[in-house]
Short mmCIF file of C-alpha atoms in Angstrom, two decimals:
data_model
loop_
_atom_site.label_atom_id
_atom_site.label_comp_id
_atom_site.label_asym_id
_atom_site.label_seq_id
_atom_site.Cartn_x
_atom_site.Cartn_y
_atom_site.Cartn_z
CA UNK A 1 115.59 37.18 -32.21
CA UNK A 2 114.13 40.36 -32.67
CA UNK A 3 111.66 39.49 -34.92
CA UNK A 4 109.70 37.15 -32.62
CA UNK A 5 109.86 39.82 -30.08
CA UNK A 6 112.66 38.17 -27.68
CA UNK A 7 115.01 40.86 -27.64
CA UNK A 8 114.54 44.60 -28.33
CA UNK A 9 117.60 46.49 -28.19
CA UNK A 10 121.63 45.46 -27.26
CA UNK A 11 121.69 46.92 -23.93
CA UNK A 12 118.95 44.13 -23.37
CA UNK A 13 121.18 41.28 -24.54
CA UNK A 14 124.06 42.31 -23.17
CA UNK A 15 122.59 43.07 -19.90
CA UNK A 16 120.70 39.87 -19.62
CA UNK A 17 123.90 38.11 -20.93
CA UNK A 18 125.92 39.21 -18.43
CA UNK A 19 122.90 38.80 -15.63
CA UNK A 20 122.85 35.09 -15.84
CA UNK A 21 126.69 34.39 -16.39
CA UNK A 22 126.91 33.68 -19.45
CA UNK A 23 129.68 36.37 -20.64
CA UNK A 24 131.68 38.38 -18.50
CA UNK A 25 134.31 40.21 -20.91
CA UNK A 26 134.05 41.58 -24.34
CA UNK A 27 136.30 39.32 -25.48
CA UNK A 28 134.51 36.27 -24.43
CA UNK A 29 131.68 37.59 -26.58
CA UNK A 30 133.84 38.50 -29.66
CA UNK A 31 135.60 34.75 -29.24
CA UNK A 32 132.27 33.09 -28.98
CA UNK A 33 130.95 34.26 -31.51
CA UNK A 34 133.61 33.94 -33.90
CA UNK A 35 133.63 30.12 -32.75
CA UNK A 36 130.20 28.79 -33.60
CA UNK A 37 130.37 30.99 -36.80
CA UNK A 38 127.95 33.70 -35.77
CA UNK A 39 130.42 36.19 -37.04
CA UNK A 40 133.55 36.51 -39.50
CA UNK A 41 134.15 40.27 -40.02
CA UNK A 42 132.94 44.06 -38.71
CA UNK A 43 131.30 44.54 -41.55
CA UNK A 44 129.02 41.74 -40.98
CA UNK A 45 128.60 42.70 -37.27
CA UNK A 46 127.93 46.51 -37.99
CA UNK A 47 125.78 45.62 -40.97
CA UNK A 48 123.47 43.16 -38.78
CA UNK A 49 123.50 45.43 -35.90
CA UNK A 50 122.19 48.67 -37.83
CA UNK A 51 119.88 46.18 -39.53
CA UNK A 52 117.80 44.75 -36.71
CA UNK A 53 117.46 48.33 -35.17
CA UNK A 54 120.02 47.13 -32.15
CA UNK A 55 122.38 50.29 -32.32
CA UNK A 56 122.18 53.42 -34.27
CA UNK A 57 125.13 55.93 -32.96
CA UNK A 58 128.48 54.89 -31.81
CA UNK A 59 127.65 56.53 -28.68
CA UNK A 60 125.36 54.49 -27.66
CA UNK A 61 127.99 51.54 -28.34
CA UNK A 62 130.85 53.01 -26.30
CA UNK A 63 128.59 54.41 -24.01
CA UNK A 64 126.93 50.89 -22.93
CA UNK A 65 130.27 48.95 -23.30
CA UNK A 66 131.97 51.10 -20.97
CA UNK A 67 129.19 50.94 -18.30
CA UNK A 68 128.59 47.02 -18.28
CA UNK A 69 132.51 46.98 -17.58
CA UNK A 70 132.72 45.03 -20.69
CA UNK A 71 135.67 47.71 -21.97
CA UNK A 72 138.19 50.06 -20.68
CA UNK A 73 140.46 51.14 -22.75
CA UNK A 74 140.81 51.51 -26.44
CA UNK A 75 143.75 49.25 -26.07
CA UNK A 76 141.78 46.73 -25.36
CA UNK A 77 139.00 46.82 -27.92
CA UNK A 78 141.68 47.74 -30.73
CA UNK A 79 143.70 44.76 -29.18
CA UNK A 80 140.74 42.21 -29.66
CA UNK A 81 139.39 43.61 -32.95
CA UNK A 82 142.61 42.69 -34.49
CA UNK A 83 143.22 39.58 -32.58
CA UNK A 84 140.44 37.40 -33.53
CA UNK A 85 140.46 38.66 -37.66
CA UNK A 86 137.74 41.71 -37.47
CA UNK A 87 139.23 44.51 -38.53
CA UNK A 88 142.62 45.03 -40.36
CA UNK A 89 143.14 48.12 -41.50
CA UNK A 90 141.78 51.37 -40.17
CA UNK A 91 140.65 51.71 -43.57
CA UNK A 92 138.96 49.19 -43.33
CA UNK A 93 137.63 50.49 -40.18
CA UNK A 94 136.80 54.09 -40.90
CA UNK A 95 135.14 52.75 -43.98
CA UNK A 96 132.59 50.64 -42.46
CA UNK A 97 131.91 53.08 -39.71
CA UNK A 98 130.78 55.35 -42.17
CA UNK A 99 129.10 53.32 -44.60
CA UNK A 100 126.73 52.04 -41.37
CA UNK A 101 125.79 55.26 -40.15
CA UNK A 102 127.88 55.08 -36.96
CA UNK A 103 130.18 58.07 -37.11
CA UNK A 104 129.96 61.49 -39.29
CA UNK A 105 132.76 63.28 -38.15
CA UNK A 106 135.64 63.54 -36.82
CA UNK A 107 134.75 65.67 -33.66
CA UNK A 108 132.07 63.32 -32.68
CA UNK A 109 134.96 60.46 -32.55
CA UNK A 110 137.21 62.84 -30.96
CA UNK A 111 134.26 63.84 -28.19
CA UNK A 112 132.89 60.47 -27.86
CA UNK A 113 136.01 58.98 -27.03
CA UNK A 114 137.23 61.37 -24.46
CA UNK A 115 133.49 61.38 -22.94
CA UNK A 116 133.59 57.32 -22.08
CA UNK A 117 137.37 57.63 -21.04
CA UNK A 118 138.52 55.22 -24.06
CA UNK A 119 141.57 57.27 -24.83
CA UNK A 120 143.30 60.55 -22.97
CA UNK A 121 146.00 61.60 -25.18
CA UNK A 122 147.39 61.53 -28.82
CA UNK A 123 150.43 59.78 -28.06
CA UNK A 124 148.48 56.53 -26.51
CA UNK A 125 145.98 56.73 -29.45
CA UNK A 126 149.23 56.90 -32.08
CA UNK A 127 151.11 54.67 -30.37
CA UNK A 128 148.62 52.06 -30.56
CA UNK A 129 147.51 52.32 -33.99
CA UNK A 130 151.49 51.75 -34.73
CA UNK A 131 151.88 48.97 -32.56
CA UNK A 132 148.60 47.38 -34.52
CA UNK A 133 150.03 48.11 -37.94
CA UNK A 134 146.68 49.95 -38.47
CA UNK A 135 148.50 52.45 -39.82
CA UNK A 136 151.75 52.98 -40.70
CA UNK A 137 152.61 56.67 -42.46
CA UNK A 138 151.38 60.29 -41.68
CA UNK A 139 149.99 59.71 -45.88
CA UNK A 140 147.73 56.88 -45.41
CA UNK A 141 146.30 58.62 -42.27
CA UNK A 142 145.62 61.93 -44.00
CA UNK A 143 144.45 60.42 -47.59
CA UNK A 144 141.76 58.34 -45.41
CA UNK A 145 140.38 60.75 -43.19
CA UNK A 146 140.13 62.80 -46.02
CA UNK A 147 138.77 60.05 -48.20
CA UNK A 148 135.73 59.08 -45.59
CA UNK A 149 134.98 62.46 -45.31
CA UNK A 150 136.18 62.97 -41.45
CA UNK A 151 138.25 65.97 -41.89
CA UNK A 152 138.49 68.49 -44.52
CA UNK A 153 140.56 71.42 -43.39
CA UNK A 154 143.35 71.68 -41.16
CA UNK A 155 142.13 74.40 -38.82
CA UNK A 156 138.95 71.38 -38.15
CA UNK A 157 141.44 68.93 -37.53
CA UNK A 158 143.54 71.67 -35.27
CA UNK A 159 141.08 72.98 -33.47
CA UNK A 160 139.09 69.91 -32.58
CA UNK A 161 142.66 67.97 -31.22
CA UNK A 162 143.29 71.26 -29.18
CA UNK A 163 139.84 71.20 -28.04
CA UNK A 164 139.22 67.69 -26.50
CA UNK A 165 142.61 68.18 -24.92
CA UNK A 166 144.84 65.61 -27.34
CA UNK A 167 147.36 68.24 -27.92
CA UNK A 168 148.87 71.56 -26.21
CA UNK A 169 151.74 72.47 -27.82
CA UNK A 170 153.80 71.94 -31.03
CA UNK A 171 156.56 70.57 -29.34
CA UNK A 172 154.23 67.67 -28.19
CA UNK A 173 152.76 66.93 -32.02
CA UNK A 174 156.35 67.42 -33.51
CA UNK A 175 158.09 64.81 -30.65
CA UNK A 176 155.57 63.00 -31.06
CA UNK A 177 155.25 62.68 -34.75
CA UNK A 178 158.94 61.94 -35.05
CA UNK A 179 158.96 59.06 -31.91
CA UNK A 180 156.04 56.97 -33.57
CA UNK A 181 157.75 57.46 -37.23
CA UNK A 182 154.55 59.02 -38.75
CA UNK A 183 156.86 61.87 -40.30
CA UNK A 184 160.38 61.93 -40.74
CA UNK A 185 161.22 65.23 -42.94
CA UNK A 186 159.66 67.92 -43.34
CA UNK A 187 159.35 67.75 -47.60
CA UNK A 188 156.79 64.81 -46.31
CA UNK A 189 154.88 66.57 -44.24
CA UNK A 190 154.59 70.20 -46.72
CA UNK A 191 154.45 67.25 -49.66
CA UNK A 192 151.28 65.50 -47.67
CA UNK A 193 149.82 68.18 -46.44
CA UNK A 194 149.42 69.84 -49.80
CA UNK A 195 148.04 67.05 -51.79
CA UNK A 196 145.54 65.84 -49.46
CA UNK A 197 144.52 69.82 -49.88
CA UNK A 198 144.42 70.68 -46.33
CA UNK A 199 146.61 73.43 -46.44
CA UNK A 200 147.13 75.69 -49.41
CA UNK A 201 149.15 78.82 -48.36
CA UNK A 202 152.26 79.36 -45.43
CA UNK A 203 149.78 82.04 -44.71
CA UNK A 204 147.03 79.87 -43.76
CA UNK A 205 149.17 77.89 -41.65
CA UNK A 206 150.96 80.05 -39.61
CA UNK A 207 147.57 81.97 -38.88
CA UNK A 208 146.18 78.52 -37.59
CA UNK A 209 149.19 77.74 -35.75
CA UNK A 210 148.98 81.12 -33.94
CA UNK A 211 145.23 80.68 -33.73
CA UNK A 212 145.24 77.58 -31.74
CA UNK A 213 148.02 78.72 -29.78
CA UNK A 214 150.27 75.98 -31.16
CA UNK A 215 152.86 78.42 -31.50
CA UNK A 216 153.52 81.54 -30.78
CA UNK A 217 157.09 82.57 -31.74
CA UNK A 218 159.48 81.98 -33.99
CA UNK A 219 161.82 80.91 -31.67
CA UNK A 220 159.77 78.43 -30.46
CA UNK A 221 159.39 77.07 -33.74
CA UNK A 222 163.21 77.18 -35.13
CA UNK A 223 164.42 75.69 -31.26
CA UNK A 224 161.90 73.07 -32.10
CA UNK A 225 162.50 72.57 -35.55
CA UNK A 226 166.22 72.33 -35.17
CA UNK A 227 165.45 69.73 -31.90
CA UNK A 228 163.48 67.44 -33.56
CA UNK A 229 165.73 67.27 -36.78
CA UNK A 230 162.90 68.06 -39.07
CA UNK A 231 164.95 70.38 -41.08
CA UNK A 232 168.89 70.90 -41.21
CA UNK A 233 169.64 73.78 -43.76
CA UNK A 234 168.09 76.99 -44.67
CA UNK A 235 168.56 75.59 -48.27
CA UNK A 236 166.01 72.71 -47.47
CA UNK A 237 163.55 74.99 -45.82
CA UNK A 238 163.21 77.48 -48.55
CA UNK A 239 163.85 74.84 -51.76
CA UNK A 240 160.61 73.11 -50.36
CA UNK A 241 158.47 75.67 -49.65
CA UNK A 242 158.69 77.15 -52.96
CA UNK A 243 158.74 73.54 -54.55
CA UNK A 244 155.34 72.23 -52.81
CA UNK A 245 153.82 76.53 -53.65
CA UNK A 246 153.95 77.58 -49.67
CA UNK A 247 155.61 80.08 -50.24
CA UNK A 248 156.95 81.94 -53.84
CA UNK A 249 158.68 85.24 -52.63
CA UNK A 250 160.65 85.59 -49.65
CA UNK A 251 158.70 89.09 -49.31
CA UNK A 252 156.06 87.00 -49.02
CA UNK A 253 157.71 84.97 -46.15
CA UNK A 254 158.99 87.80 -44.39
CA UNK A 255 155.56 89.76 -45.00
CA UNK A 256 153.42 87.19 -43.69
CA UNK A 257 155.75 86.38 -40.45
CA UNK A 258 155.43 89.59 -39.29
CA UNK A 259 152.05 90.00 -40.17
CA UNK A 260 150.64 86.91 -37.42
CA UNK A 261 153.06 87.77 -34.88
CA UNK A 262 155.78 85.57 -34.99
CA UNK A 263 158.52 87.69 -35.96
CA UNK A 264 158.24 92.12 -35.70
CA UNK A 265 161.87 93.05 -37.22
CA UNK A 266 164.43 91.65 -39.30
CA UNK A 267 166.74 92.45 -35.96
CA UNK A 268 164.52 90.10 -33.99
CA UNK A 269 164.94 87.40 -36.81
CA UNK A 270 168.66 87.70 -36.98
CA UNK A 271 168.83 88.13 -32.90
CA UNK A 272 167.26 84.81 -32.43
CA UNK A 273 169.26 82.62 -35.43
CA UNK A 274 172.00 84.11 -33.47
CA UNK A 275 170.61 82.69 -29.78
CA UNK A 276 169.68 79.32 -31.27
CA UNK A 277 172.81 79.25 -32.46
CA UNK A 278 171.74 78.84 -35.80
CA UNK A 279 174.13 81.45 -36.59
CA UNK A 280 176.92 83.70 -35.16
CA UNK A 281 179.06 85.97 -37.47
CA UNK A 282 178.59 87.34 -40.96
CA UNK A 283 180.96 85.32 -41.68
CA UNK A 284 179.13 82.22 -40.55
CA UNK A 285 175.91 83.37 -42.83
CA UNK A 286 178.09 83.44 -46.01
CA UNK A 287 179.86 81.18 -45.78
CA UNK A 288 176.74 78.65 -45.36
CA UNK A 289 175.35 80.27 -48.26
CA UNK A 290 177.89 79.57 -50.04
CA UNK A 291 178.38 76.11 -49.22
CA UNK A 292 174.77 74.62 -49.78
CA UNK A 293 174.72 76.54 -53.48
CA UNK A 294 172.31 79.52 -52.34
CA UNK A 295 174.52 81.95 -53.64
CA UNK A 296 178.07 81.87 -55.50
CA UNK A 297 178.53 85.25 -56.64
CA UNK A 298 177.78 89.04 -55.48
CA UNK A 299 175.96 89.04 -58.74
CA UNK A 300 173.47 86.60 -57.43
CA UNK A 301 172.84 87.78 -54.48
CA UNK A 302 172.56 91.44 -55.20
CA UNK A 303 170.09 90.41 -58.26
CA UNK A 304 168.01 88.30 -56.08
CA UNK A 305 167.86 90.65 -52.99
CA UNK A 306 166.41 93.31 -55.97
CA UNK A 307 164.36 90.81 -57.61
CA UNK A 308 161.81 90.29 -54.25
CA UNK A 309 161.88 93.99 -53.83
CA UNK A 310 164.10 93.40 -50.30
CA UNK A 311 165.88 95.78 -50.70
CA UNK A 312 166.64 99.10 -53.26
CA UNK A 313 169.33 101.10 -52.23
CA UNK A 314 172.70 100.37 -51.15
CA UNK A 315 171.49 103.07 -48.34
CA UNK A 316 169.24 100.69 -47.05
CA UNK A 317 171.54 97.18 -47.12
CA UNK A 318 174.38 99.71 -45.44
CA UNK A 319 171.96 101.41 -42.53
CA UNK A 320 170.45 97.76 -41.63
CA UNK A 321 173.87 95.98 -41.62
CA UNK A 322 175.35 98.36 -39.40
CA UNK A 323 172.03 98.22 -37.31
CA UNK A 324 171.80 94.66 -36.42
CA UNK A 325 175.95 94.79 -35.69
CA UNK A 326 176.88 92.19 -38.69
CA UNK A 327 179.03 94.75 -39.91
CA UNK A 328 180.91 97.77 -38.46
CA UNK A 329 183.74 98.43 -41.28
CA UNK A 330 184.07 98.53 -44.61
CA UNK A 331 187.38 96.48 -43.55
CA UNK A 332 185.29 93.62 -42.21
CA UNK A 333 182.97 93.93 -45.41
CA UNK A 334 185.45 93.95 -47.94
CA UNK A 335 187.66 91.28 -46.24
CA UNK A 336 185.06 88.55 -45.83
CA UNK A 337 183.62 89.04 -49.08
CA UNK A 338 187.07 88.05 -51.11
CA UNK A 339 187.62 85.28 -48.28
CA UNK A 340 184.33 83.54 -49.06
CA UNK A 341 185.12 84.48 -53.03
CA UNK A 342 181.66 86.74 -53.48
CA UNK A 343 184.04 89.19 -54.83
CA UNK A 344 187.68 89.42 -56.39
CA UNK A 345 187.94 92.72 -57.83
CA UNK A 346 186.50 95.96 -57.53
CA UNK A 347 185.52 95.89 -61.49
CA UNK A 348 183.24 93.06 -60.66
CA UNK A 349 182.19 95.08 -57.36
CA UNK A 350 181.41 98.38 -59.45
CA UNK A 351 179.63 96.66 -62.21
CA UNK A 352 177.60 95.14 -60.26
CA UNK A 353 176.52 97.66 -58.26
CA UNK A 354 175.59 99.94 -61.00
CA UNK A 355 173.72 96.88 -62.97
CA UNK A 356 171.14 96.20 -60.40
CA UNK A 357 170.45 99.77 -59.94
CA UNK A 358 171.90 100.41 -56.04
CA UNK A 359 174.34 102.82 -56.98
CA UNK A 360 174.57 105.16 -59.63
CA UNK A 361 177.19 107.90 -58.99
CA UNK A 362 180.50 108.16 -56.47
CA UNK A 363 178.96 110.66 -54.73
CA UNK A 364 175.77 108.69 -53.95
CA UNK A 365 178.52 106.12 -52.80
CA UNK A 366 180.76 107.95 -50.79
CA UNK A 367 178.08 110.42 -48.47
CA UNK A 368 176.48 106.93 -47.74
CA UNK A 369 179.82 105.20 -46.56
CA UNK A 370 180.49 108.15 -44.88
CA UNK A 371 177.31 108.70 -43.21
CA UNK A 372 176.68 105.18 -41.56
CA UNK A 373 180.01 105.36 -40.33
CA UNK A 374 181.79 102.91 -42.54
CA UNK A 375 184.78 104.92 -43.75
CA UNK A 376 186.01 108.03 -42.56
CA UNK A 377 189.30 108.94 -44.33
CA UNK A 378 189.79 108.50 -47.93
CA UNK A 379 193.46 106.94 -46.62
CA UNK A 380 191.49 104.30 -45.23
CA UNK A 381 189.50 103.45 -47.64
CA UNK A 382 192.43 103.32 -50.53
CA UNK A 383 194.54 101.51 -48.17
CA UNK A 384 191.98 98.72 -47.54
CA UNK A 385 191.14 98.51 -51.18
CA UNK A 386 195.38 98.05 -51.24
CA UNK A 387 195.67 95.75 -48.62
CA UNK A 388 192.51 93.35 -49.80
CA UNK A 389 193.88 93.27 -53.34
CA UNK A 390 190.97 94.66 -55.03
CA UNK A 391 193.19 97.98 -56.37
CA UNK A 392 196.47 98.38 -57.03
CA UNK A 393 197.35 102.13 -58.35
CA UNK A 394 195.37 104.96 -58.48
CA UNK A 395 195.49 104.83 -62.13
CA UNK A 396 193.49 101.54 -61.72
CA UNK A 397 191.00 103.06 -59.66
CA UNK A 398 190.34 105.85 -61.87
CA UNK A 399 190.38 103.84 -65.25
CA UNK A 400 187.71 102.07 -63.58
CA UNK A 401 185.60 104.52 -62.18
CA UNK A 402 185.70 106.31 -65.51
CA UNK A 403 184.74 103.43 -67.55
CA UNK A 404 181.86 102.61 -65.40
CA UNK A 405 180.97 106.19 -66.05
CA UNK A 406 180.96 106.68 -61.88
CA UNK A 407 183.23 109.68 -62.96
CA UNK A 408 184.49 111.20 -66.12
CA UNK A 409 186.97 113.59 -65.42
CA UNK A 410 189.37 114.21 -62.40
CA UNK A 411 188.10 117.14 -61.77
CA UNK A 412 185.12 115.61 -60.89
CA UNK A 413 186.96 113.27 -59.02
CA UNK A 414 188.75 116.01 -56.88
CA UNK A 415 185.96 118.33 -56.63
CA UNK A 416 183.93 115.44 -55.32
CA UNK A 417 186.78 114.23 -52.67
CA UNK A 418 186.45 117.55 -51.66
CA UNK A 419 182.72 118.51 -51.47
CA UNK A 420 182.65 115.19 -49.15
CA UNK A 421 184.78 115.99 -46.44
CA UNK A 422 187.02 113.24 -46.84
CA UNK A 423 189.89 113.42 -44.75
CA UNK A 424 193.31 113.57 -46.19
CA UNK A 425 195.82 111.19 -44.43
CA UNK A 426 197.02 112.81 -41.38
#
């Protein structure tokens, strides 16, 4: 037809087309043309219709099938593409559209299809690509884009979807997500979104998030998290970011949270497990901790608290304790420790303490108890170690400090006792 000069360009056809009656809907045409054989896939459409110079840019598509009336929603067209055996799979689909020349990126879909008023948010466009079966996992979406060349970073894909007005918050992708079962953990989503390489670091993500004003606190984040049953322990949370490389220290962690904003002190942290109820007592923490296998001994956890450079001095794990209010006595300390079974005796306590470097003499040990507040007579302290089990006679306690080499001869010991103000029993 257009070689003999009878038709020059699609809005031509279609306009003369509908002119005289002869088609009135898009799917009439499609139909027809599938009937007398005209047509039997997109690829042979788009081919023939780049070929014969009758469309170059999708926009010019959309834009003349949406003012003939011949299209109003991408329900529709998606609807009739699959119904009469032209397209698939939105492989299939994003293939072909690039192969022809139609679309180069992403942001021209994106635009283009807000523009002509085919689709308004993300939840009719995923909800309709599920419904389809053009698609059918978060992976598959992700590998193709990527494949085709549509996206190739996150912060594109964030900043277009937040710029044509698909998405607003995180609460909206996350529901959203979960409702049209694109994602159902969150080891899919860190596992996906690593090997498709569009995000390498926590750091890049959270400075994205932020960016885009997808989030902007923590709390939003764990109230959401928590809501939308993406994650369920601490223990799943940190064993996969370390597993997929997000994340390899928790100084790292705690470093880069404060550094974007979404988290200022470790007070605010603990504060706002504690409104989310996430968590409530000390008591709570450990014994968590405990249960999903973080941590079984003192050992472990004073080693690893070292080993990330958290923390140096028993000073500092005292003075922040005390700060946040997890802790006000040595009582409370000492008791829930043996109850969740961190500690037994004060042999294992000592050792420990002096292995890892956070105390090195009883005089170090007793100005800091003293000074935060957590002991005040030395009858309270000795009765406590009594009443918890962890000493029995004083000849205990002194076998033991002198073997540790916290103190070598009683003199030391008295002089000390005295030079510290400790209070005899009154």
């Amino acid at each position: 037809m257009q070689t003999v000069g009878l038709i020059h360009t699609l809005e031509q056809c279609l306009d003369r087309m509908q002119t005289v009656g002869l088609i009135h809907t898009l799917e009439q045409c499609l139909n027809r043309m599938q009937t007398v054989g005209l047509i039997h896939t997109l690829e042979q459409c788009l081919n023939r219709m780049q070929t014969v110079g009758l469309i170059h840019t999708l926009e010019q598509c959309l834009n003349r099938m949406q003012t003939m009336g011949l299209i109003h929603t991408l329900e529709q067209c998606l609807n009739r593409m699959q119904t009469v055996g032209l397209i698939h799979t939105l492989e299939q689909c994003l293939n072909r559209m690039q192969t022809v020349g139609l679309i180069h990126t992403l942001e021209q879909c994106l635009n283009r299809m807000q523009t002509v008023g085919l689709i308004h948010t993300l939840e009719q466009c995923l909800n309709r690509m599920q419904t389809m079966g053009l698609i059918h996992t978060l992976e598959q979406c992700l590998n193709r884009m990527q494949t085709v060349g549509l996206i190739h970073t996150l912060e594109q894909c964030l900043n277009r979807m937040q710029t044509v007005g698909l998405i607003h918050t995180l609460e909206q992708c996350l529901n959203r997500m979960q409702t049209v079962g694109l994602i159902h953990t969150l080891e899919q989503c860190l596992n996906r979104m690593q090997t498709v390489g569009l995000i390498h670091t926590l750091e890049q993500c959270l400075n994205r998030m932020q960016t885009v004003g997808l989030i902007h606190t923590l709390e939003q984040c764990l109230n959401r998290m928590q809501t939308v049953g993406l994650i369920h322990t601490l223990e799943q949370c940190l064993n996969r970011m370390q597993t997929v490389g997000l994340i390899h220290t928790l100084e790292q962690c705690l470093n880069r949270m404060q550094t974007v904003g979404l988290i200022h002190t470790l007070e605010q942290c603990l504060n706002r497990m504690q409104t989310v109820g996430l968590i409530h007592t000390l008591e709570q923490c450990l014994n968590r901790m405990q249960t999903v296998g973080l941590i079984h001994t003192l050992e472990q956890c004073l080693n690893r608290m070292q080993t990330v450079g958290l923390i140096h001095t028993l000073e500092q794990c005292l003075n922040r304790m005390q700060t946040v209010g997890l802790i006000h006595t040595v009582e409370q300390c000492l008791n829930r420790m043996q109850t969740v079974g961190l500690i037994h005796t004060l042999e294992q306590c000592l050792n420990r303490m002096q292995t890892v470097g956070l105390i090195h003499t009883l005089e170090q040990c007793l100005n800091r108890m003293q000074t935060v507040g957590l002991i005040h007579t030395l009858e309270q302290c000795l009765n406590r170690m009594q009443t918890v089990g962890l000493i029995h006679t004083l000849e205990q306690c002194l076998n033991r400090m002198q073997t540790v080499g916290l103190i070598h001869t009683l003199e030391q010991c008295l002089n000390r006792m005295q030079t510290a103000c400790v209070a005899p029993s009154g």
